[in-house]
Structures are given as structure tokens and as C-alpha cells.
PDB file of C-alpha atoms in Angstrom:
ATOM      1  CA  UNK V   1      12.213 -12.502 -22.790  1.00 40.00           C
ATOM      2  CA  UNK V   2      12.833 -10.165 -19.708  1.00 51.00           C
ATOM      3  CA  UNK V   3      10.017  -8.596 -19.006  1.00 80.00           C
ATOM      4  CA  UNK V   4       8.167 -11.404 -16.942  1.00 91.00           C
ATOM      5  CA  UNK V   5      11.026 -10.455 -14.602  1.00 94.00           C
ATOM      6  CA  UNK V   6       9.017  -6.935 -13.883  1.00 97.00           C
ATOM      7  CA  UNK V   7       5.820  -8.471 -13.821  1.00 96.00           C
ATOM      8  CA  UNK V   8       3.723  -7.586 -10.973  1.00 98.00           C
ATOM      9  CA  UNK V   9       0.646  -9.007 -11.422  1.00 97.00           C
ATOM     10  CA  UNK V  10      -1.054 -10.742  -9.049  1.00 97.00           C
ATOM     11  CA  UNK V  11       1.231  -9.069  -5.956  1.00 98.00           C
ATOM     12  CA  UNK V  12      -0.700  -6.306  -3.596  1.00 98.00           C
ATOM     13  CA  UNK V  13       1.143  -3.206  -3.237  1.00 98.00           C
ATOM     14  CA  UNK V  14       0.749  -0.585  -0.148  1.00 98.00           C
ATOM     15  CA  UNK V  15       1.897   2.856  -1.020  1.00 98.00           C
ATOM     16  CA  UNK V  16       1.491   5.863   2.056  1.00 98.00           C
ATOM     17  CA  UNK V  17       1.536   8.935   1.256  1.00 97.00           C
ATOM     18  CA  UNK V  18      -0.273   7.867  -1.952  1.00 97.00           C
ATOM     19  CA  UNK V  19      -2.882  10.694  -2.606  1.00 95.00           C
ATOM     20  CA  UNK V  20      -0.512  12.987  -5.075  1.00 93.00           C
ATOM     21  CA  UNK V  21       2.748  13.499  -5.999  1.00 92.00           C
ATOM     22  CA  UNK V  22       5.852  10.649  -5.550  1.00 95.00           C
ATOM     23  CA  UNK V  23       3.148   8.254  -3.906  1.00 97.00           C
ATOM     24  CA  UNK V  24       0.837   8.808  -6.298  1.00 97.00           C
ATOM     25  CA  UNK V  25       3.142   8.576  -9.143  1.00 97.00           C
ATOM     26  CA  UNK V  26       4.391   5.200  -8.060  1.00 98.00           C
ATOM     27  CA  UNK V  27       1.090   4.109  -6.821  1.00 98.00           C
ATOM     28  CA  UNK V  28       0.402   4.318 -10.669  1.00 98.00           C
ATOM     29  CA  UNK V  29       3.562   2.914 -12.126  1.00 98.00           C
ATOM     30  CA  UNK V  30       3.151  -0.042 -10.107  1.00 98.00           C
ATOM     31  CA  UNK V  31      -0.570  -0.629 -10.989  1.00 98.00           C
ATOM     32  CA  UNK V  32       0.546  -0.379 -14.895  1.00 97.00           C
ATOM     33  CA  UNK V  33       2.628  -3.164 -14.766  1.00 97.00           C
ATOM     34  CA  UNK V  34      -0.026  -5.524 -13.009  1.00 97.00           C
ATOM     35  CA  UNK V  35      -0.288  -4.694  -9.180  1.00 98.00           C
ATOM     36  CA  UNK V  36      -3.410  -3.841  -6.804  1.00 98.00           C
ATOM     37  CA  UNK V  37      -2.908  -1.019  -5.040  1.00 98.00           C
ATOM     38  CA  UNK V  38      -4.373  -0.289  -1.806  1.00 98.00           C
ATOM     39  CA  UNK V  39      -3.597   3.665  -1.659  1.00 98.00           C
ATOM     40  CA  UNK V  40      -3.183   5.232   1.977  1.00 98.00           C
ATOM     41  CA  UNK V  41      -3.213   9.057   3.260  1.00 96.00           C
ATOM     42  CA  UNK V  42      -5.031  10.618   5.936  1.00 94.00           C
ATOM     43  CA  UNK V  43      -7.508  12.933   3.411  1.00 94.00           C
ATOM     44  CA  UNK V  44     -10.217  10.302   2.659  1.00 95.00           C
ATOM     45  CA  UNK V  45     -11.793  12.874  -0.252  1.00 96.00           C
ATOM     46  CA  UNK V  46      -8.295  12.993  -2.027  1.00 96.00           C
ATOM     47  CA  UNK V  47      -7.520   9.377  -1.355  1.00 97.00           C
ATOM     48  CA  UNK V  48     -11.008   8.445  -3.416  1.00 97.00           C
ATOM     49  CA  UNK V  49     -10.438  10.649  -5.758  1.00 97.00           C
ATOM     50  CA  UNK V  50      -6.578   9.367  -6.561  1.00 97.00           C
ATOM     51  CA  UNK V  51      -8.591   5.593  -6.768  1.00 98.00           C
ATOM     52  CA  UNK V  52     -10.554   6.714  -9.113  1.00 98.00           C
ATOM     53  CA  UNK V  53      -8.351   8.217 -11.633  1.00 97.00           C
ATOM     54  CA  UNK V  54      -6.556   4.359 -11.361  1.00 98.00           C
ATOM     55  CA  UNK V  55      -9.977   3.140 -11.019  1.00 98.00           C
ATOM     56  CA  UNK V  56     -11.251   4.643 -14.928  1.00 98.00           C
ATOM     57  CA  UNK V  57      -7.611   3.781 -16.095  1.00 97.00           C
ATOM     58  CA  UNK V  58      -8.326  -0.026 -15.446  1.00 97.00           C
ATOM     59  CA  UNK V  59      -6.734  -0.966 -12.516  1.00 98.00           C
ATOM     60  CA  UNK V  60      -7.892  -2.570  -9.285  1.00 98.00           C
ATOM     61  CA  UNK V  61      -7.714  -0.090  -6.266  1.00 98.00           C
ATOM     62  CA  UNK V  62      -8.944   0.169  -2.828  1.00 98.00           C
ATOM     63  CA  UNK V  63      -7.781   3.109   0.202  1.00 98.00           C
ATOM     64  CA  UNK V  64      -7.026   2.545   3.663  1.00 97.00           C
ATOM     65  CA  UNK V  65      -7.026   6.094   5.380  1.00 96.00           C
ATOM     66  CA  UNK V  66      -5.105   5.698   8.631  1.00 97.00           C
ATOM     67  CA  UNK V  67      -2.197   7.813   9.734  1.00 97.00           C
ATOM     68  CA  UNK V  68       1.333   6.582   9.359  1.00 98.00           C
ATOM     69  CA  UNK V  69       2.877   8.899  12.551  1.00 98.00           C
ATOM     70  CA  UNK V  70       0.502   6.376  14.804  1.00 98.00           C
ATOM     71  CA  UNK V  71       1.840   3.084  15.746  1.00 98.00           C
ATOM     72  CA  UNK V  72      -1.348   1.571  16.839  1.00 98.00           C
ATOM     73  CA  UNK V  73      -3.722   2.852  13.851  1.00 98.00           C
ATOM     74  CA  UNK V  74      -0.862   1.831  11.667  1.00 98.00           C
ATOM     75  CA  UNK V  75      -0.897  -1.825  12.596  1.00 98.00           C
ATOM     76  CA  UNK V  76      -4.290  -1.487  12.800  1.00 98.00           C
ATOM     77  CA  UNK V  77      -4.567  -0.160   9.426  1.00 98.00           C
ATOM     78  CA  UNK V  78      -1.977  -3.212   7.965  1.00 98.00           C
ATOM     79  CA  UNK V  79      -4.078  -5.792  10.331  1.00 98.00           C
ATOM     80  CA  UNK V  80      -7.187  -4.742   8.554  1.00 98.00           C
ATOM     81  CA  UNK V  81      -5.850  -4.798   5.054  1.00 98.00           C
ATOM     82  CA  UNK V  82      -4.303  -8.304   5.209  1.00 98.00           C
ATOM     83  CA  UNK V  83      -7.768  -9.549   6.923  1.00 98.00           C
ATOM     84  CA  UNK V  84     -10.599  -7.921   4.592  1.00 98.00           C
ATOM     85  CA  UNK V  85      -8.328  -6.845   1.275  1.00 98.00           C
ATOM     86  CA  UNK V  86      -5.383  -9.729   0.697  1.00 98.00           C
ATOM     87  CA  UNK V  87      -1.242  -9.993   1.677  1.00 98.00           C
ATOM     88  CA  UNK V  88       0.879  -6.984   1.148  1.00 98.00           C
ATOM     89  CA  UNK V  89       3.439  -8.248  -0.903  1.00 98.00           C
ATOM     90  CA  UNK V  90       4.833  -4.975  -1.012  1.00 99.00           C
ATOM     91  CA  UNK V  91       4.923  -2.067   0.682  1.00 99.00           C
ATOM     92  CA  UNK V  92       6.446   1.287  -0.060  1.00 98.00           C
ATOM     93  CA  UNK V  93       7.144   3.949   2.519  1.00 98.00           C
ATOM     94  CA  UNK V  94       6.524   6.876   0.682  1.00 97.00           C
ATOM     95  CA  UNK V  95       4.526   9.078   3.539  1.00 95.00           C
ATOM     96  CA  UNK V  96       6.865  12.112   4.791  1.00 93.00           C
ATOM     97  CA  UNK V  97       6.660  16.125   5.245  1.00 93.00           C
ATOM     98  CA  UNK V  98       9.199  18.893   4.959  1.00 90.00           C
ATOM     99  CA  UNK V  99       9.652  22.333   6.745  1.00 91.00           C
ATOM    100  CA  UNK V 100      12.284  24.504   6.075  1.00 90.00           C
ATOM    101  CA  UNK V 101      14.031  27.006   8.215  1.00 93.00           C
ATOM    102  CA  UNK V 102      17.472  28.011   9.940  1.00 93.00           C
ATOM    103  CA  UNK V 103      18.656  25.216  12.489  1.00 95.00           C
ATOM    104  CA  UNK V 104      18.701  27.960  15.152  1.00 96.00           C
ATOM    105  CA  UNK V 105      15.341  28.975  14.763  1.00 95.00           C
ATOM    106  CA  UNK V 106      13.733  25.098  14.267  1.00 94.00           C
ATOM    107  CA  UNK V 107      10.535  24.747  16.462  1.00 95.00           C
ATOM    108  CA  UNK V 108      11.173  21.499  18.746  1.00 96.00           C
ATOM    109  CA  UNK V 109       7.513  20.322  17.573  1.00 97.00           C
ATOM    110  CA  UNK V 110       8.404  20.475  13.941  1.00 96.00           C
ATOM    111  CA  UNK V 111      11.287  18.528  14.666  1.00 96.00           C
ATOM    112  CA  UNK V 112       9.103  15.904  16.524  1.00 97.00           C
ATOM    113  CA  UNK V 113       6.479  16.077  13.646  1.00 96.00           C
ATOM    114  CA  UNK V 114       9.772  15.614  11.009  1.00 97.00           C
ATOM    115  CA  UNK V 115      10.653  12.687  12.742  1.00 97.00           C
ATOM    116  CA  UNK V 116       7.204  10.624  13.223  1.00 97.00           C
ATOM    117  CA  UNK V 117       6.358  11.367   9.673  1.00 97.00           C
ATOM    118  CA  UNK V 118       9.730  10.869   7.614  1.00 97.00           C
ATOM    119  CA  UNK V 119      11.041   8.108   9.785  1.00 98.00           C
ATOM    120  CA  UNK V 120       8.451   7.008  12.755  1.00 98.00           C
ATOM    121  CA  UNK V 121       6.372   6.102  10.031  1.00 98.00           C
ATOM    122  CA  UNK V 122       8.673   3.797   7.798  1.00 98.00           C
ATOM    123  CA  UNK V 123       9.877   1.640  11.483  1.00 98.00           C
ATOM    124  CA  UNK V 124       5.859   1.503  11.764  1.00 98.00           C
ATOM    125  CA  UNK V 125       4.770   0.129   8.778  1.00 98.00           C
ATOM    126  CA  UNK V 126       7.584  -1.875   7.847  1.00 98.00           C
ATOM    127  CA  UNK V 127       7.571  -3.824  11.112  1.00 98.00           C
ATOM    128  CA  UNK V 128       3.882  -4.108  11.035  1.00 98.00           C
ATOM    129  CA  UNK V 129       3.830  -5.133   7.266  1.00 98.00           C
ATOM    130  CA  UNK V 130       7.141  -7.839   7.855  1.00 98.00           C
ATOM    131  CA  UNK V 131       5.257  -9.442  10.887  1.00 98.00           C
ATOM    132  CA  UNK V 132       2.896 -10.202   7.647  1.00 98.00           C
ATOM    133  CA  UNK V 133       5.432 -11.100   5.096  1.00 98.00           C
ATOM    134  CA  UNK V 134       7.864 -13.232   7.357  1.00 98.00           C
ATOM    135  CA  UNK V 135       5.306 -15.591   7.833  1.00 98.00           C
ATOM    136  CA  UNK V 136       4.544 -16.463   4.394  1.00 98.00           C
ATOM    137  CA  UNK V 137       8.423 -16.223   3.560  1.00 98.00           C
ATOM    138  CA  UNK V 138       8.543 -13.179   1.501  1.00 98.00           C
ATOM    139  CA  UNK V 139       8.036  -9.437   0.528  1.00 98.00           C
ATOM    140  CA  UNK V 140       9.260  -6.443  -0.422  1.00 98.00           C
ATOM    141  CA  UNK V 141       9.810  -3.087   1.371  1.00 99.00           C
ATOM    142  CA  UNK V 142      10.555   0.362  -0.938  1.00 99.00           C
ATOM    143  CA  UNK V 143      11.606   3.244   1.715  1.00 98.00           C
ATOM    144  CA  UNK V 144      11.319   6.310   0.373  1.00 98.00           C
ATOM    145  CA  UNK V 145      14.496   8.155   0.869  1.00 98.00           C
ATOM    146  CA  UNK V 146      16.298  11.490  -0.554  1.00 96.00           C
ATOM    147  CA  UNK V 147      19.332  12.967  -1.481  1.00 94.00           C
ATOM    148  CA  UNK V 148      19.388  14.069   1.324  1.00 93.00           C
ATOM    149  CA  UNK V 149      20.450  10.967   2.612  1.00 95.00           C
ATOM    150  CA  UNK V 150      23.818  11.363   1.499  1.00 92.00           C
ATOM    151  CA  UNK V 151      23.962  15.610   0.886  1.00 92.00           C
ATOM    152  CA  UNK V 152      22.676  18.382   3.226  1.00 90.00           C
ATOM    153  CA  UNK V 153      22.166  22.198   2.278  1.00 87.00           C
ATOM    154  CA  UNK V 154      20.972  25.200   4.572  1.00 90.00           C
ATOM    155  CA  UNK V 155      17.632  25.114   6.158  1.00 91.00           C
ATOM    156  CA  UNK V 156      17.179  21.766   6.127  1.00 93.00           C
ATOM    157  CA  UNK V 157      18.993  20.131   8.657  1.00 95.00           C
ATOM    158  CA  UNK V 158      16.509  18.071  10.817  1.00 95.00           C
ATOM    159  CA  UNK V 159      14.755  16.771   7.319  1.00 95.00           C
ATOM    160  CA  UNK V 160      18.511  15.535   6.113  1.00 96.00           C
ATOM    161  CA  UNK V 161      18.747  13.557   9.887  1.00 97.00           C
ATOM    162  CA  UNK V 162      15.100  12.218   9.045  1.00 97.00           C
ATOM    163  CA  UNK V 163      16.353  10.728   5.250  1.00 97.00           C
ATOM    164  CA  UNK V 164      19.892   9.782   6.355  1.00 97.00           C
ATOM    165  CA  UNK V 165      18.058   7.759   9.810  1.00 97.00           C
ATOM    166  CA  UNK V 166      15.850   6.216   6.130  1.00 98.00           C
ATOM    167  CA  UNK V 167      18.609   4.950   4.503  1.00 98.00           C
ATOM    168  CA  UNK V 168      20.244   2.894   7.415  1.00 98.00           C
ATOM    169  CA  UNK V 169      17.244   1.768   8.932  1.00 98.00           C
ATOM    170  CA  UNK V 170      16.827   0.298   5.547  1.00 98.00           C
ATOM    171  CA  UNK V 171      20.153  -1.678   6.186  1.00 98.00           C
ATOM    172  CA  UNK V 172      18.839  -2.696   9.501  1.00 98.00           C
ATOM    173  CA  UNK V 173      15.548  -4.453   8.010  1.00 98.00           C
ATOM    174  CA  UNK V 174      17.633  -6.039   5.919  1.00 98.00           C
ATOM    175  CA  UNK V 175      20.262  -7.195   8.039  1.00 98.00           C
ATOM    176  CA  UNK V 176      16.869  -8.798  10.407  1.00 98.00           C
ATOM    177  CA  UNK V 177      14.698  -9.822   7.266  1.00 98.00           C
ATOM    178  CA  UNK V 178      16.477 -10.689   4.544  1.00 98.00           C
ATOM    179  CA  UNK V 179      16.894 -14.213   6.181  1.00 98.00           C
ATOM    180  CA  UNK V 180      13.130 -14.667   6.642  1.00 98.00           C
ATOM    181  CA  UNK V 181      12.957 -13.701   2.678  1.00 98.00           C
ATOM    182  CA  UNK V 182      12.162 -10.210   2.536  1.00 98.00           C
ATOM    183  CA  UNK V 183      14.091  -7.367  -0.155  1.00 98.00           C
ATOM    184  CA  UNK V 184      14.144  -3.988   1.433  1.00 98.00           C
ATOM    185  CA  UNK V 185      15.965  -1.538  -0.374  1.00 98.00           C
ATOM    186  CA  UNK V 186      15.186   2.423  -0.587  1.00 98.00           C
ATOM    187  CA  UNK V 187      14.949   4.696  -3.330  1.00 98.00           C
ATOM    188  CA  UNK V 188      16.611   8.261  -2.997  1.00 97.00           C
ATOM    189  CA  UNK V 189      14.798  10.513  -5.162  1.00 96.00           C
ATOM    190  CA  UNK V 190      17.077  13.821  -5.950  1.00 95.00           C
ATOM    191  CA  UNK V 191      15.304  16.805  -6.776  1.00 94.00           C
ATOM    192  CA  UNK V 192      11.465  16.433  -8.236  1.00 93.00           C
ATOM    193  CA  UNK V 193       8.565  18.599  -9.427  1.00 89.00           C
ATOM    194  CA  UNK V 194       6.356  17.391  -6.556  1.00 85.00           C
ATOM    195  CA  UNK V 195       3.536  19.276  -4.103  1.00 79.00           C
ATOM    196  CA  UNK V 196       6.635  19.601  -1.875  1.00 76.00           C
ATOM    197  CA  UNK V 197       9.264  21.295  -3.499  1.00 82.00           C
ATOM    198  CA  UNK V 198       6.715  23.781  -5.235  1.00 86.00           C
ATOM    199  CA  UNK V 199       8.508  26.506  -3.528  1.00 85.00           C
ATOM    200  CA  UNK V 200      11.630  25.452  -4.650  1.00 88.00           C
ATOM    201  CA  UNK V 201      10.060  24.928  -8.350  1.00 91.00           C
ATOM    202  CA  UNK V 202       8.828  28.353  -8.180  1.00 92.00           C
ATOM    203  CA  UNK V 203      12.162  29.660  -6.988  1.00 94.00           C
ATOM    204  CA  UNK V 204      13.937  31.498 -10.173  1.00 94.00           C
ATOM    205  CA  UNK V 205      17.081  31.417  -8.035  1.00 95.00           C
ATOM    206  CA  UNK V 206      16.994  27.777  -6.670  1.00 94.00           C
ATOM    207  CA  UNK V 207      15.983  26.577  -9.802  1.00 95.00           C
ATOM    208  CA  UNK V 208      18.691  28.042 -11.889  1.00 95.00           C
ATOM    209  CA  UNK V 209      20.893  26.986  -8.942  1.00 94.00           C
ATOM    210  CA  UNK V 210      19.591  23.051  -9.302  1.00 94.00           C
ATOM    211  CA  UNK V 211      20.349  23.310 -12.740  1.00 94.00           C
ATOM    212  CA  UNK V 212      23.920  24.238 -12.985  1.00 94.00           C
ATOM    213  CA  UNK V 213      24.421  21.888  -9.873  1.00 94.00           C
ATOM    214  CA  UNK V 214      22.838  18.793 -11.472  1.00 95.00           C
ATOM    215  CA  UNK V 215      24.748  17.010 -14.118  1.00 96.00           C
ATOM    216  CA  UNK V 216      21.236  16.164 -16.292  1.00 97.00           C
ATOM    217  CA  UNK V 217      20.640  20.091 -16.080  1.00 96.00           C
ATOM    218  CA  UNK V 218      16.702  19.636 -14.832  1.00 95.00           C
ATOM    219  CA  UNK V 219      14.574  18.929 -12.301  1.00 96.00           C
ATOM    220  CA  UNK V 220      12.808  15.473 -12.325  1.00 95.00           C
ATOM    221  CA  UNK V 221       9.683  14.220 -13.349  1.00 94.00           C
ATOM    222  CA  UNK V 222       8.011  12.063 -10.711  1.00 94.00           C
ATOM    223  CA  UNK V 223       7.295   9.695 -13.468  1.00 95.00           C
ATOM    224  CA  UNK V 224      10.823   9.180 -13.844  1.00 97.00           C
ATOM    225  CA  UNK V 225      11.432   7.106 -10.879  1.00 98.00           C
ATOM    226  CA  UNK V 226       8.315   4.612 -11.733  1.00 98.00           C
ATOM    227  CA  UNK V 227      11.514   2.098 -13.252  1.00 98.00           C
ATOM    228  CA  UNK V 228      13.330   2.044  -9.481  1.00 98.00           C
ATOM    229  CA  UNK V 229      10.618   1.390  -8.034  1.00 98.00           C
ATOM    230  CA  UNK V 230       9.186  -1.554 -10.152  1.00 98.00           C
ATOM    231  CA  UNK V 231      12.439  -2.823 -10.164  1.00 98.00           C
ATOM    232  CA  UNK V 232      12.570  -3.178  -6.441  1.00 98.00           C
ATOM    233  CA  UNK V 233       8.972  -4.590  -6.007  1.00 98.00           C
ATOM    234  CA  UNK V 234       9.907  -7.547  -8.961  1.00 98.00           C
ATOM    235  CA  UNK V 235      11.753 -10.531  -9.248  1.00 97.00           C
ATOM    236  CA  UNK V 236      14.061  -8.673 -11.193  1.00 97.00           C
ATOM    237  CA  UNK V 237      15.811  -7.778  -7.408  1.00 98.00           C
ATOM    238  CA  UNK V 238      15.636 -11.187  -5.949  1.00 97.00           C
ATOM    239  CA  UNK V 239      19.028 -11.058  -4.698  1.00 98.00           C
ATOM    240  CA  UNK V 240      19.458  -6.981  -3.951  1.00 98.00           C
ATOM    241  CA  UNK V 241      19.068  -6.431  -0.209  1.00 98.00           C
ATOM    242  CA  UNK V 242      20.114  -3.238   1.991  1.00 98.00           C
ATOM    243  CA  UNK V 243      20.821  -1.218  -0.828  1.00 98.00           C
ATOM    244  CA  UNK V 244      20.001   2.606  -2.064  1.00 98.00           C
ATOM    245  CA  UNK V 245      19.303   3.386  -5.101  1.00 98.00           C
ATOM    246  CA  UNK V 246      19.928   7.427  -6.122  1.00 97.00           C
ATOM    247  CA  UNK V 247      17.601   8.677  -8.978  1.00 97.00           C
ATOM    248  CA  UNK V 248      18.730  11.929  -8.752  1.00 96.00           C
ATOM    249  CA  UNK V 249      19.847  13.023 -12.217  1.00 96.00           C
ATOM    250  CA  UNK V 250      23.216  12.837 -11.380  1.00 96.00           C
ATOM    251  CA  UNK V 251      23.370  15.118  -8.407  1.00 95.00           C
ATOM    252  CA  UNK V 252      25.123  13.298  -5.604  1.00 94.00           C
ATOM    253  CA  UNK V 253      28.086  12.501  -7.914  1.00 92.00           C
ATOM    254  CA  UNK V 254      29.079  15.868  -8.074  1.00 84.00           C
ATOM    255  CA  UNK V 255      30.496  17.888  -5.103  1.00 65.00           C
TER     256      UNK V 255
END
């Protein structure tokens, strides 16, 4: 029987960026196939309310509001968790933020912001989450990063440098960790009906566009990339390291 293989019960899992949308999503999928989830965001009010949805569906929750773009609160944050709530077994860097405008006109401070909160964040909590895991020998890491690790379009630029620095930071934990015991792979989500891309969703033009670009013909559903991501956090990937997975419809096979 394979499923034991995807069996996460018993393991803790720490999803940022967990109020809504992706986070939230996998927060869920994770929790359905026998994980506690400790949620984390910065909005206490939406972080209680997201527990309790998983709450009155059965599972076992708890919320741990610090912010991601702040080294100190975030070991803090992963001290606290592993002292008063249990071991991260995994964690899953989901926390990030998008702004979109011409390269020529960027603001310098959303570039800083881009970069503390779509890749700041993941060298954060990963290192203080593996300082965790290394000592008891294992532990997974999910970084959450695009297709925009691999593709870039107009208006975008300095979120594409943020996703591709994701993706081989991802190699580099692995290439320190994966000796101490540790999986960390990434997910690269393509284009999904999230909080984020609502403009895009409500974009006749860039919708049609997305469409006729992506082999499946669709956008997403964030529910759709709930199988990656248990995937990565089981057993089943005892022996896949460094890598990137693209659940993108089809999107980055295409030029």
C-alpha cells in the first residue's frame, strides 16, 4: 500500500504566509493528511480566524504571529515554537509580496521590501528552523518559488530576481544540509487564482493572454498544488534534495 508513504501524521508543519491564499491552501492540505500546523502571518485577527476554519474541520492548529522580513523576531518566533509548541519537522516558506511596475520607474524601497519578504525571509527561517532540525538529524524545507524562477515578463523584474535568488538558495541548503539529513526542495507555482494575482485574474486581456500561453488552457487552483507539497514534506521524497518542482500547468515548457 503507498499511501503510508504520504502520511504526515504526527510531524509539525510551519507554513508563513499562512493566513489566505497559497499558504493557506497548503496549510490545509497538509493538515488533511495528518500534520499540526502552526500557521504564521503578521495579522493576528486573520491568522485566528484561518485556525479556526482548520480548527471546526478537525485538525490541530496553533499561530505564531511574528514577521518573516525580521531576523531576530524570526528566530525568536522558531525559538518559541520549538520550546512551548513541539519540533518543526517541516517548514514551508510560503511568505512573499509582489509589486508591479516598469524597471525604470521601480521605487528603491519596494525593491528592498521585494527582497526581505520573497527571499530575506526564506534564508531567515530556514536557517533558524535547520539549526532545529540538524540536531535531531532531520527535516524538511518547502520554498515557495514561481515561474518566475525560470521565465520573466514586463513589469516584474525585481520580483523574477527575488524567485530566481529562491530557487538556488534552495540548492545551497541542500548542498549544506542534506548531509545533516534535511530535504529542501521548492515548489514553483505557475500562474494561480490567489489574493495576489487578483489583478491579473480580473484582467480580460491577461487572462485570455495566460490562456493561449499555457498548455492546460487555465489558470490554477491553489488547491492544485496541495500533492507537491505533501509530497515534499513525506517520506515519499526521502532521497529528492535541491530540486524544483514546476506546477505550472504546463507553462514553462513552452517558449
Amino acid at each position: 500500500m503507498a499511501f503510508p508513504l504520504f502520511d504526515l501524521t504526527g510531524r509539525r508543519a510551519l507554513v508563513t504566509g499562512s493566513s489566505q491564499g497559497i499558504g493557506y491552501a497548503l496549510a490545509r492540505g497538509l493538515a488533511e493528511h495528518g500534520a499540526s500546523i502552526v500557521l504564521n502571518g503578521r495579522d493576528r485577527s486573520k491568522l485566528e480566524s484561518a485556525a479556526k476554519s482548520l480548527r471546526d474541520a478537525g485538525h490541530e492548529v496553533s499561530v505564531s504571529d511574528f514577521d518573516v522580513t525580521d531576523h531576530d523576531a524570526v528566530r525568536q518566533g522558531i525559538d518559541a515554537i520549538e520550546r512551548d509548541i513541539g519540533p518543526i519537522d517541516i517548514l514551508v516558506n510560503n511568505a512573499g509580496m509582489q509589486f508591479r511596475t516598469a524597471l525604470e520607474d521601480f521605487p528603491a524601497e519596494r525593491w528592498e521590501q521585494l527582497l526581505k519578504a520573497n527571499i530575506s525571509s526564506v534564508f531567515y527561517a530556514g536557517q533558524a528552523a535547520a539549526r532545529h532540525m540538524i540536531k535531531r538529524g532531520q527535516g524538511k524545507i518547502i520554498n515557495i518559488a514561481s515561474v518566475q524562477s525560470e521565465l520573466a515578463r514586463p513589469g516584474i523584474a525585481p520580483y523574477t530576481a527575488t524567485k530566481g535568488a529562491v530557487r538556488n538558495l534552495t540548492r545551497g541548503m541542500c548542498a549544506d544540509w542534506a548531509k545533516h539529513g534535511l530535504q529542501v526542495n521548492a515548489i514553483a507555482p505557475g500562474y494561480f487564482k490567489t489574493p495576489l494575482n487578483q489583478a491579473l485574474v480580473d484582467s480580460e486581456e491577461f487572462s485570455s493572454w495566460l490562456e493561449k500561453r499555457t498548455p492546460a488552457a487555465r489558470w490554477g487552483d491553489v488547491d492544485e498544488l496541495v500533492g507537491a507539497a505533501v509530497f515534499l514534506a513525506s517520506r515519499a521524497s526521502s532521497f529528492v534534495n535541491g530540486h524544483t518542482l514546476y506546477v505550472d500547468g504546463g507553462i514553462t515548457t513552452c517558449l
